[in-house]
Short mmCIF file of C-alpha atoms and ligand atoms in Angstrom, two decimals:
data_model
loop_
_atom_site.label_atom_id
_atom_site.label_comp_id
_atom_site.label_asym_id
_atom_site.label_seq_id
_atom_site.Cartn_x
_atom_site.Cartn_y
_atom_site.Cartn_z
CA MET W 150 103.56 76.49 99.84
CA ALA W 151 103.80 80.27 99.51
CA SER W 152 106.70 81.95 101.30
CA LEU W 153 105.62 83.54 104.57
CA LEU W 154 108.33 86.15 103.99
CA GLN W 155 106.49 87.59 101.02
CA PRO W 156 103.13 89.40 100.84
CA ILE W 157 100.22 87.52 99.26
CA GLN W 158 100.61 87.26 95.48
CA GLY W 159 99.29 90.41 93.81
CA MET W 160 99.85 92.51 96.92
CA SER W 161 102.93 94.54 97.85
CA ASP W 162 104.76 96.22 100.67
CA ILE W 163 105.38 99.86 99.87
CA ALA W 164 108.72 100.84 101.36
CA ALA W 165 111.45 103.46 100.88
CA PRO W 166 112.47 104.89 98.47
CA GLU W 167 109.13 104.38 96.60
CA VAL W 168 107.01 105.27 99.62
CA ALA W 169 108.18 108.91 99.29
CA TYR W 170 106.31 109.07 95.95
CA TRP W 171 103.14 107.73 97.60
CA GLN W 172 103.36 110.28 100.35
CA ARG W 173 103.83 113.06 97.84
CA MET W 174 101.00 111.81 95.62
CA GLU W 175 98.68 111.76 98.61
CA ALA W 176 99.71 115.24 99.76
CA VAL W 177 99.24 116.65 96.26
CA ALA W 178 95.82 114.92 95.93
CA ARG W 179 94.62 116.36 99.27
CA ASP W 180 95.68 119.82 98.16
CA VAL W 181 93.97 119.57 94.77
CA MET W 182 90.81 118.05 96.28
CA GLU W 183 90.45 120.64 98.95
CA ARG W 184 90.83 123.46 96.42
CA HIS W 185 87.86 121.87 94.59
CA GLY W 186 85.66 121.82 97.71
CA PHE W 187 86.03 118.08 98.48
CA SER W 188 86.47 116.71 101.96
CA GLU W 189 88.06 113.36 102.75
CA LEU W 190 85.94 110.33 103.63
CA ARG W 191 87.62 107.25 105.08
CA THR W 192 85.28 104.29 104.89
CA PRO W 193 86.19 100.84 106.26
CA VAL W 194 87.93 98.51 103.81
CA MET W 195 85.35 95.84 104.71
CA GLU W 196 81.60 96.18 104.08
CA TYR W 197 78.52 94.01 103.86
CA GLU W 198 78.71 92.29 100.49
CA GLU W 199 75.29 93.64 99.58
CA VAL W 200 76.61 97.23 99.61
CA PHE W 201 78.43 96.24 96.40
CA THR W 202 76.13 93.67 94.83
CA ARG W 203 73.22 96.10 94.96
CA SER W 204 75.02 99.11 93.60
CA ILE W 205 77.62 97.73 91.18
CA GLY W 206 75.22 95.14 89.76
CA ASP W 207 75.59 91.41 90.18
CA THR W 208 76.33 90.59 86.54
CA THR W 209 79.60 92.51 86.47
CA ASP W 210 82.98 90.78 86.50
CA VAL W 211 83.93 92.61 89.67
CA VAL W 212 81.00 91.13 91.58
CA GLN W 213 80.84 87.73 89.86
CA LYS W 214 84.52 86.83 89.90
CA GLU W 215 86.70 89.32 91.75
CA MET W 216 85.34 90.00 95.21
CA TYR W 217 87.06 88.73 98.34
CA SER W 218 83.86 87.69 100.12
CA PHE W 219 83.31 85.47 103.10
CA GLU W 220 80.77 84.74 105.79
CA ARG W 221 81.26 85.70 109.46
CA SER W 222 78.60 85.56 112.18
CA HIS W 223 75.85 84.95 109.60
CA HIS W 224 76.79 88.02 107.58
CA ARG W 225 78.23 88.07 104.09
CA LEU W 226 81.16 90.46 104.18
CA CYS W 227 83.73 91.52 101.61
CA LEU W 228 86.83 93.58 101.10
CA ARG W 229 85.91 96.62 99.03
CA PRO W 230 86.65 96.22 95.32
CA GLU W 231 85.95 99.93 94.63
CA GLY W 232 85.22 103.12 96.48
CA THR W 233 81.87 104.46 95.24
CA ALA W 234 79.52 102.04 96.98
CA GLY W 235 80.99 102.74 100.45
CA VAL W 236 80.73 106.49 99.94
CA MET W 237 77.09 106.08 98.86
CA ARG W 238 76.42 103.90 101.89
CA HIS W 239 77.81 106.69 104.02
CA ALA W 240 75.71 109.34 102.23
CA ALA W 241 72.53 107.26 102.55
CA GLY W 242 73.33 106.68 106.25
CA ILE W 243 73.64 110.36 107.13
CA GLY W 244 70.47 111.28 105.20
CA PRO W 245 69.51 113.41 102.25
CA ILE W 246 69.87 116.88 103.81
CA GLU W 247 73.51 116.49 104.76
CA ALA W 248 74.31 114.38 101.75
CA ALA W 249 72.85 116.88 99.28
CA GLY W 250 75.75 118.85 97.94
CA GLY W 251 78.17 116.26 99.30
CA ARG W 252 81.62 116.29 97.77
CA TRP W 253 83.88 113.55 99.10
CA TYR W 254 87.20 112.15 98.11
CA TYR W 255 88.95 108.99 99.22
CA ILE W 256 92.42 107.53 98.95
CA GLY W 257 92.97 103.93 99.89
CA PRO W 258 93.40 100.27 99.02
CA MET W 259 90.89 98.25 96.97
CA PHE W 260 90.84 94.47 96.63
CA ARG W 261 90.05 92.40 93.57
CA CYS W 262 90.78 88.71 93.27
CA GLU W 263 92.17 88.97 89.73
CA ARG W 264 94.89 86.95 88.10
CA PRO W 265 97.99 89.02 88.98
CA GLN W 266 99.86 90.37 85.97
CA ALA W 267 101.71 93.54 85.01
CA GLY W 268 99.65 96.54 86.16
CA ARG W 269 96.94 94.31 87.67
CA LYS W 270 97.11 93.67 91.37
CA ARG W 271 94.91 92.11 94.03
CA GLN W 272 95.45 94.99 96.40
CA PHE W 273 95.79 98.28 94.61
CA HIS W 274 95.10 101.90 95.54
CA GLN W 275 92.60 104.30 94.15
CA CYS W 276 92.09 107.97 94.64
CA GLY W 277 88.56 108.96 93.80
CA VAL W 278 85.76 111.47 94.30
CA GLU W 279 82.00 111.33 94.51
CA CYS W 280 79.92 114.45 93.98
CA LEU W 281 76.20 114.22 94.82
CA GLU W 282 75.18 117.65 93.58
CA GLU W 283 72.16 118.20 91.34
CA PRO W 284 72.95 116.35 88.07
CA SER W 285 74.10 118.61 85.27
CA PRO W 286 76.58 118.55 82.38
CA LEU W 287 78.38 121.42 84.10
CA VAL W 288 79.16 119.33 87.21
CA ASP W 289 80.19 116.34 85.08
CA ALA W 290 82.64 118.55 83.15
CA GLU W 291 83.97 120.07 86.39
CA ILE W 292 84.64 116.60 87.86
CA LEU W 293 86.41 115.47 84.70
CA SER W 294 88.50 118.65 84.75
CA LEU W 295 89.42 117.97 88.38
CA GLN W 296 90.64 114.50 87.39
CA VAL W 297 92.73 115.82 84.50
CA ASP W 298 94.20 118.54 86.78
CA LEU W 299 95.03 116.01 89.47
CA LEU W 300 96.81 113.82 86.95
CA ARG W 301 98.76 116.88 85.78
CA ALA W 302 99.66 117.74 89.35
CA TRP W 303 100.92 114.15 89.69
CA GLY W 304 103.26 114.71 86.79
CA ILE W 305 101.12 113.10 84.06
CA PRO W 306 100.45 115.98 81.66
CA ASP W 307 99.84 113.83 78.64
CA CYS W 308 96.74 111.71 78.96
CA GLU W 309 93.84 110.89 76.67
CA VAL W 310 90.21 111.28 77.74
CA HIS W 311 87.70 108.90 76.10
CA LEU W 312 84.15 110.12 76.56
CA ASN W 313 80.71 108.68 75.92
CA THR W 314 77.26 108.40 77.43
CA ARG W 315 75.23 105.52 78.84
CA GLY W 316 72.06 107.55 78.32
CA ALA W 317 69.31 108.05 80.90
CA GLY W 318 68.36 105.09 83.11
CA GLY W 319 65.07 104.72 81.23
CA GLU W 320 66.99 104.15 77.99
CA HIS W 321 69.20 101.28 79.16
CA ALA W 322 66.71 98.62 78.06
CA ALA W 323 66.43 100.15 74.56
CA VAL W 324 70.24 100.37 74.25
CA ALA W 325 70.61 96.72 75.33
CA ALA W 326 67.89 95.60 72.90
CA GLY W 327 69.48 97.60 70.08
CA LEU W 328 72.92 96.10 70.71
CA ARG W 329 71.50 92.60 71.04
CA ALA W 330 69.72 92.97 67.69
CA ALA W 331 72.89 94.38 66.06
CA LEU W 332 74.96 91.45 67.44
CA ALA W 333 72.37 88.73 66.72
CA GLU W 334 73.59 87.70 63.27
CA ARG W 335 77.25 87.48 64.46
CA GLU W 336 76.43 85.67 67.72
CA GLY W 337 78.04 82.44 66.52
CA ASP W 338 81.36 84.24 65.89
CA LEU W 339 81.60 85.64 69.43
CA CYS W 340 83.62 83.98 72.19
CA GLU W 341 81.89 81.63 74.58
CA ASP W 342 81.70 84.25 77.36
CA CYS W 343 80.15 86.77 74.99
CA ARG W 344 77.50 84.33 73.78
CA ARG W 345 76.42 84.18 77.40
CA ARG W 346 76.89 87.94 77.92
CA ILE W 347 74.55 88.77 74.99
CA HIS W 348 71.67 87.48 77.02
CA GLU W 349 72.88 88.26 80.52
CA ASN W 350 74.35 91.73 80.12
CA VAL W 351 75.07 92.67 76.54
CA LEU W 352 77.15 95.76 77.45
CA ARG W 353 79.87 93.39 78.70
CA VAL W 354 80.34 92.21 75.11
CA LEU W 355 81.62 95.72 74.31
CA ASP W 356 84.41 95.35 76.93
CA CYS W 357 85.53 91.87 75.76
CA LYS W 358 89.31 91.66 75.17
CA ASN W 359 89.02 88.79 72.67
CA GLU W 360 90.33 89.88 69.24
CA GLY W 361 87.43 88.32 67.30
CA CYS W 362 84.85 89.95 69.58
CA ARG W 363 86.60 93.30 69.32
CA ALA W 364 86.46 93.20 65.53
CA ILE W 365 82.73 92.51 65.65
CA VAL W 366 82.16 95.21 68.30
CA SER W 367 84.05 97.81 66.26
CA GLY W 368 81.39 97.46 63.53
CA LEU W 369 78.46 98.14 65.86
CA PRO W 370 76.44 101.38 65.63
CA PRO W 371 77.26 103.93 68.39
CA VAL W 372 75.24 103.40 71.55
CA THR W 373 73.83 106.94 71.16
CA SER W 374 71.89 105.69 68.11
CA PHE W 375 69.60 103.82 70.54
CA MET W 376 69.02 106.87 72.79
CA GLY W 377 66.70 109.85 72.67
CA PRO W 378 67.83 113.39 71.73
CA GLU W 379 67.98 114.58 75.38
CA SER W 380 70.75 112.16 76.24
CA VAL W 381 72.75 113.13 73.18
CA ALA W 382 72.21 116.82 74.02
CA TYR W 383 73.41 116.16 77.59
CA LEU W 384 76.64 114.60 76.26
CA GLU W 385 77.14 117.45 73.77
CA ALA W 386 76.74 119.95 76.62
CA VAL W 387 79.48 118.19 78.60
CA GLU W 388 81.68 118.25 75.49
CA ALA W 389 81.05 121.99 75.02
CA HIS W 390 82.10 122.68 78.63
CA LEU W 391 85.26 120.60 78.17
CA ARG W 392 86.13 122.51 75.03
CA ALA W 393 85.53 125.80 76.84
CA MET W 394 88.07 124.68 79.50
CA GLY W 395 90.56 123.55 76.84
CA ILE W 396 90.45 119.92 77.96
CA PRO W 397 91.13 117.60 74.98
CA PHE W 398 88.99 114.48 74.67
CA VAL W 399 87.84 111.97 72.06
CA ARG W 400 84.29 110.68 71.73
CA ASP W 401 84.42 106.89 72.04
CA PRO W 402 81.05 105.73 70.66
CA LEU W 403 81.31 102.20 72.09
CA LEU W 404 82.69 102.98 75.53
CA VAL W 405 80.34 101.56 78.19
CA ARG W 406 82.46 101.05 81.37
CA GLY W 407 82.35 97.97 83.54
CA LEU W 408 79.70 98.74 86.17
CA ASP W 409 75.93 98.78 85.89
CA TYR W 410 75.13 101.90 87.88
CA TYR W 411 76.24 104.45 85.27
CA GLU W 412 73.94 106.77 83.41
CA HIS W 413 74.71 109.68 81.09
CA THR W 414 78.35 110.80 81.06
CA ILE W 415 81.07 108.15 81.31
CA TRP W 416 84.78 108.35 80.56
CA GLU W 417 88.10 106.62 80.77
CA ILE W 418 91.54 108.15 80.86
CA ALA W 419 94.58 106.49 79.33
CA GLY W 420 98.16 107.49 79.93
CA ARG W 421 100.63 107.47 77.06
CA ARG W 422 103.81 105.46 77.36
CA ALA W 423 106.38 104.54 74.77
CA GLY W 424 104.42 102.83 72.04
CA SER W 425 101.36 101.93 74.09
CA GLN W 426 98.60 103.16 76.38
CA THR W 427 97.70 102.28 79.87
CA ALA W 428 94.27 102.66 81.53
CA LEU W 429 94.77 105.06 84.40
CA ALA W 430 91.31 105.96 85.48
CA GLY W 431 87.60 105.87 84.86
CA GLY W 432 84.63 107.91 85.89
CA GLY W 433 81.08 108.85 85.19
CA ARG W 434 77.65 109.77 86.35
CA TYR W 435 75.61 107.12 88.18
CA ARG W 436 72.41 106.44 90.02
CA ILE W 437 72.41 104.06 93.00
CA ALA W 438 69.37 102.91 95.01
CA LEU W 439 70.21 102.70 98.72
CA GLY W 440 68.22 103.27 101.91
CA GLY W 441 64.93 103.56 100.10
CA ARG W 442 65.88 106.27 97.63
CA ASP W 443 67.94 106.93 94.55
CA TRP W 444 71.26 108.73 94.80
CA ALA W 445 72.54 110.50 91.74
CA GLY W 446 76.19 111.35 91.63
CA VAL W 447 79.23 111.73 89.47
CA GLY W 448 82.69 110.53 90.34
CA PHE W 449 85.95 108.99 89.27
CA ALA W 450 88.63 106.63 90.46
CA ILE W 451 92.29 106.76 89.51
CA GLY W 452 94.55 103.74 89.79
CA MET W 453 97.50 105.08 91.79
CA GLU W 454 99.93 102.23 90.98
CA ARG W 455 99.47 102.89 87.28
CA VAL W 456 100.03 106.61 87.69
CA LEU W 457 103.15 105.99 89.76
CA GLN W 458 104.50 103.57 87.15
CA LEU W 459 104.16 106.25 84.46
CA LEU W 460 105.61 108.90 86.73
CA LEU W 461 108.65 106.75 87.56
CA GLU W 462 109.27 106.15 83.87
CA SER W 463 109.59 109.88 83.17
CA PRO W 464 113.16 111.23 83.21
CA ASP W 465 112.43 113.96 85.78
CA ALA W 466 110.50 111.75 88.20
CA ALA W 467 112.73 112.81 91.12
CA SER W 468 111.63 116.43 90.74
CA PHE W 469 108.14 115.34 91.88
CA LEU W 470 109.53 114.83 95.37
CA PRO W 471 110.04 117.73 97.75
CA PRO W 472 113.70 118.45 98.61
CA ARG W 473 114.98 116.02 101.23
CA ARG W 474 115.22 117.41 104.73
CA PRO W 475 118.95 117.71 105.54
CA LEU W 476 120.08 115.29 108.21
CA VAL W 477 122.15 116.28 111.22
CA TRP W 478 124.21 113.49 112.79
CA LEU W 479 125.37 113.73 116.38
CA VAL W 480 128.69 112.20 117.28
CA GLY W 481 129.58 111.75 120.95
CA LEU W 482 132.86 110.56 122.44
CA GLY W 483 132.26 109.04 125.85
CA ASP W 484 129.16 108.23 127.83
CA ALA W 485 128.56 111.77 129.12
CA ALA W 486 128.72 113.26 125.61
CA GLN W 487 126.45 110.53 124.22
CA SER W 488 123.86 111.14 126.91
CA ALA W 489 124.05 114.93 126.40
CA ASN W 490 123.66 114.34 122.64
CA LEU W 491 120.54 112.28 123.19
CA ALA W 492 118.96 115.21 125.03
CA LEU W 493 120.23 117.71 122.43
CA MET W 494 118.81 115.58 119.60
CA ARG W 495 115.39 115.87 121.20
CA THR W 496 115.67 119.68 121.33
CA LEU W 497 116.83 119.89 117.72
CA ARG W 498 114.05 117.61 116.52
CA ALA W 499 111.50 119.74 118.36
CA ALA W 500 112.95 122.73 116.46
CA GLY W 501 112.18 120.93 113.18
CA LEU W 502 115.52 119.37 112.32
CA ALA W 503 116.05 115.74 111.28
CA CYS W 504 118.62 114.21 113.59
CA ARG W 505 120.19 110.83 114.24
CA MET W 506 123.04 109.40 116.26
CA ALA W 507 124.74 106.04 116.70
CA SER W 508 124.32 104.33 120.01
CA GLY W 509 128.05 103.76 120.42
CA GLY W 510 131.36 103.14 118.67
CA SER W 511 134.54 105.03 117.91
CA MET W 512 134.53 108.49 116.36
CA LYS W 513 135.56 106.91 113.08
CA SER W 514 132.68 104.45 113.04
CA GLN W 515 130.19 107.14 114.04
CA MET W 516 131.44 109.40 111.21
CA ARG W 517 131.15 106.47 108.81
CA ALA W 518 127.54 105.96 109.91
CA ALA W 519 126.86 109.67 109.37
CA ASN W 520 128.30 109.45 105.84
CA LYS W 521 126.32 106.35 105.05
CA ALA W 522 123.07 107.96 106.13
CA GLY W 523 123.84 110.97 103.90
CA ALA W 524 124.10 113.43 106.81
CA ALA W 525 124.59 117.06 105.72
CA TRP W 526 126.09 118.11 109.03
CA THR W 527 127.63 116.44 112.03
CA LEU W 528 127.75 117.81 115.56
CA LEU W 529 130.66 116.36 117.45
CA ARG W 530 131.65 116.60 121.09
CA GLY W 531 133.66 114.81 123.71
CA ASP W 532 134.48 115.63 127.32
CA ASP W 533 136.50 118.77 126.44
CA GLU W 534 133.67 120.32 124.44
CA LEU W 535 131.17 119.34 127.11
CA ALA W 536 133.26 121.15 129.73
CA ALA W 537 133.63 124.20 127.46
CA GLY W 538 129.92 124.26 126.53
CA THR W 539 130.71 124.04 122.81
CA ILE W 540 130.17 121.56 119.99
CA LEU W 541 131.92 121.11 116.63
CA LEU W 542 129.67 121.71 113.64
CA LYS W 543 130.98 120.08 110.50
CA ASP W 544 129.65 120.63 106.99
CA MET W 545 129.97 117.16 105.48
CA ALA W 546 130.06 118.41 101.88
CA SER W 547 132.92 120.93 102.30
CA GLY W 548 134.58 119.33 105.30
CA GLU W 549 134.62 122.75 107.05
CA GLN W 550 134.36 122.63 110.80
CA ARG W 551 133.85 125.27 113.52
CA ALA W 552 133.10 125.29 117.23
CA VAL W 553 129.70 126.78 118.08
CA PRO W 554 128.06 127.34 121.49
CA ALA W 555 126.04 124.31 122.62
CA ASP W 556 123.29 126.37 124.17
CA ASP W 557 119.83 127.72 123.31
CA THR W 558 121.24 129.34 120.17
CA LEU W 559 122.21 126.00 118.60
CA PRO W 560 118.86 125.18 116.95
CA ALA W 561 118.87 128.62 115.27
CA THR W 562 122.51 128.19 114.17
CA LEU W 563 121.62 124.89 112.52
CA LEU W 564 118.39 126.14 110.99
CA ASP W 565 120.39 129.03 109.47
CA ALA W 566 122.92 126.59 108.07
CA VAL W 567 120.06 124.52 106.60
CA SER W 568 118.37 127.48 104.94
CA VAL W 569 121.67 128.75 103.45
CA ALA W 570 122.38 125.32 102.01
CA ARG W 571 118.84 124.92 100.63
CA PRO W 572 118.05 127.02 97.58
P1 AMP R 723 87.77 100.67 87.70
O1 AMP R 723 87.23 100.88 89.08
O2 AMP R 723 87.81 99.23 87.27
O3 AMP R 723 87.18 101.58 86.69
O4 AMP R 723 89.30 101.08 87.78
C1 AMP R 723 89.75 102.41 87.81
C2 AMP R 723 91.26 102.39 87.69
O5 AMP R 723 91.80 101.62 88.79
C3 AMP R 723 91.77 101.66 86.47
O6 AMP R 723 91.83 102.55 85.37
C4 AMP R 723 93.14 101.24 86.90
O7 AMP R 723 94.06 102.30 86.78
C5 AMP R 723 92.93 100.93 88.37
N1 AMP R 723 92.76 99.49 88.56
C6 AMP R 723 91.63 98.74 88.44
N2 AMP R 723 91.85 97.44 88.73
C7 AMP R 723 93.17 97.37 89.04
C8 AMP R 723 94.03 96.30 89.46
N3 AMP R 723 93.58 95.05 89.60
N4 AMP R 723 95.33 96.60 89.70
C9 AMP R 723 95.82 97.84 89.53
N5 AMP R 723 95.05 98.88 89.21
C10 AMP R 723 93.74 98.67 88.93
#
């Protein structure tokens, strides 16, 4: 029996102190996205299952094995395993005129029923974009540059972009036939899954993690060898734009990505850690049929847990966080002072200060609570100060203490103290 005091396996609570990194990552992402002309789209975490089976393709691992699906009121529903299909459902719902030129980003949880292991969760978070502008290598390169710049802004300067093409939609059958022919004579050496994949969806063989399969796959001709010159020229144009922007990348001739809807440019981004690499993100151009028409777009999704893990491993991770707001702790001796402090705390908070107080106790225990909470200042008063209209302001670091007027000037006095103490 699983403990009811723990989240479901593969899912996590995100609490302090780590939650501060999430908040900062989200704030940085919103800033970067908005500078690139993207607006936020928040789709429900639950959709009709078909939204995904139609767009992602029903021979992918995500759809075949990993979706949390169930039936309710005669509808097949599921928790979203990725963000693109919901955005496309939204675009198709509002119609082509508004959707044309659509640039959306999303930040939120995704759900995949995978076997939990390091870096692989059942609820994880992705930040992604979808751009439905007229397809062009220029847009693809811009979206990839946005992704690299976002990772940099998140404190991951050192990542590796692997780039390839899936070719035009009309070439997919020729690519599959070419790969099938190239794999035919080694079919018996492939793993059991791949012997099935050859016939079902041969591209999945290229993603197989099995060592034997990987050795066979590494000897295959590049997928571009089964495509026409236009697709190769499209990829080369993307590469030229990336070079012009100074974005390093490597061409990965056997990269195909996990989902069926891709065409033309595709990529994956790996982060470097001591001695190994970790997959941080993927992206690419796609075409999805929904609402009676085809939607062409380009987008990416970044795994936020993986980024955070890398960020936390770096020695200057703490510098990613904004400086902590100094805390003011109010100490009151006697009921009248405590009640007056409660009202004062409200005024100070409205002025932008972070304030707390203890609900009772001796002066000593209230000061101890202030210390424990890391208060930068305390404001202390008892009946005498109340009668005199003053309050004692104590700098907790230096121990210095002075009486200041407890009137309308107090918020400004404190804000001054805060700004002097903050570089
Ligand atoms: P995908 O949608 O599979 O291309 O995934 C994009 C990124 O999301 C990956 O590169 C990972 O960083 C992250 N990701 C995918 N699946 C998981 C998972 N089960 N747990 C944590 N992160 C994941």
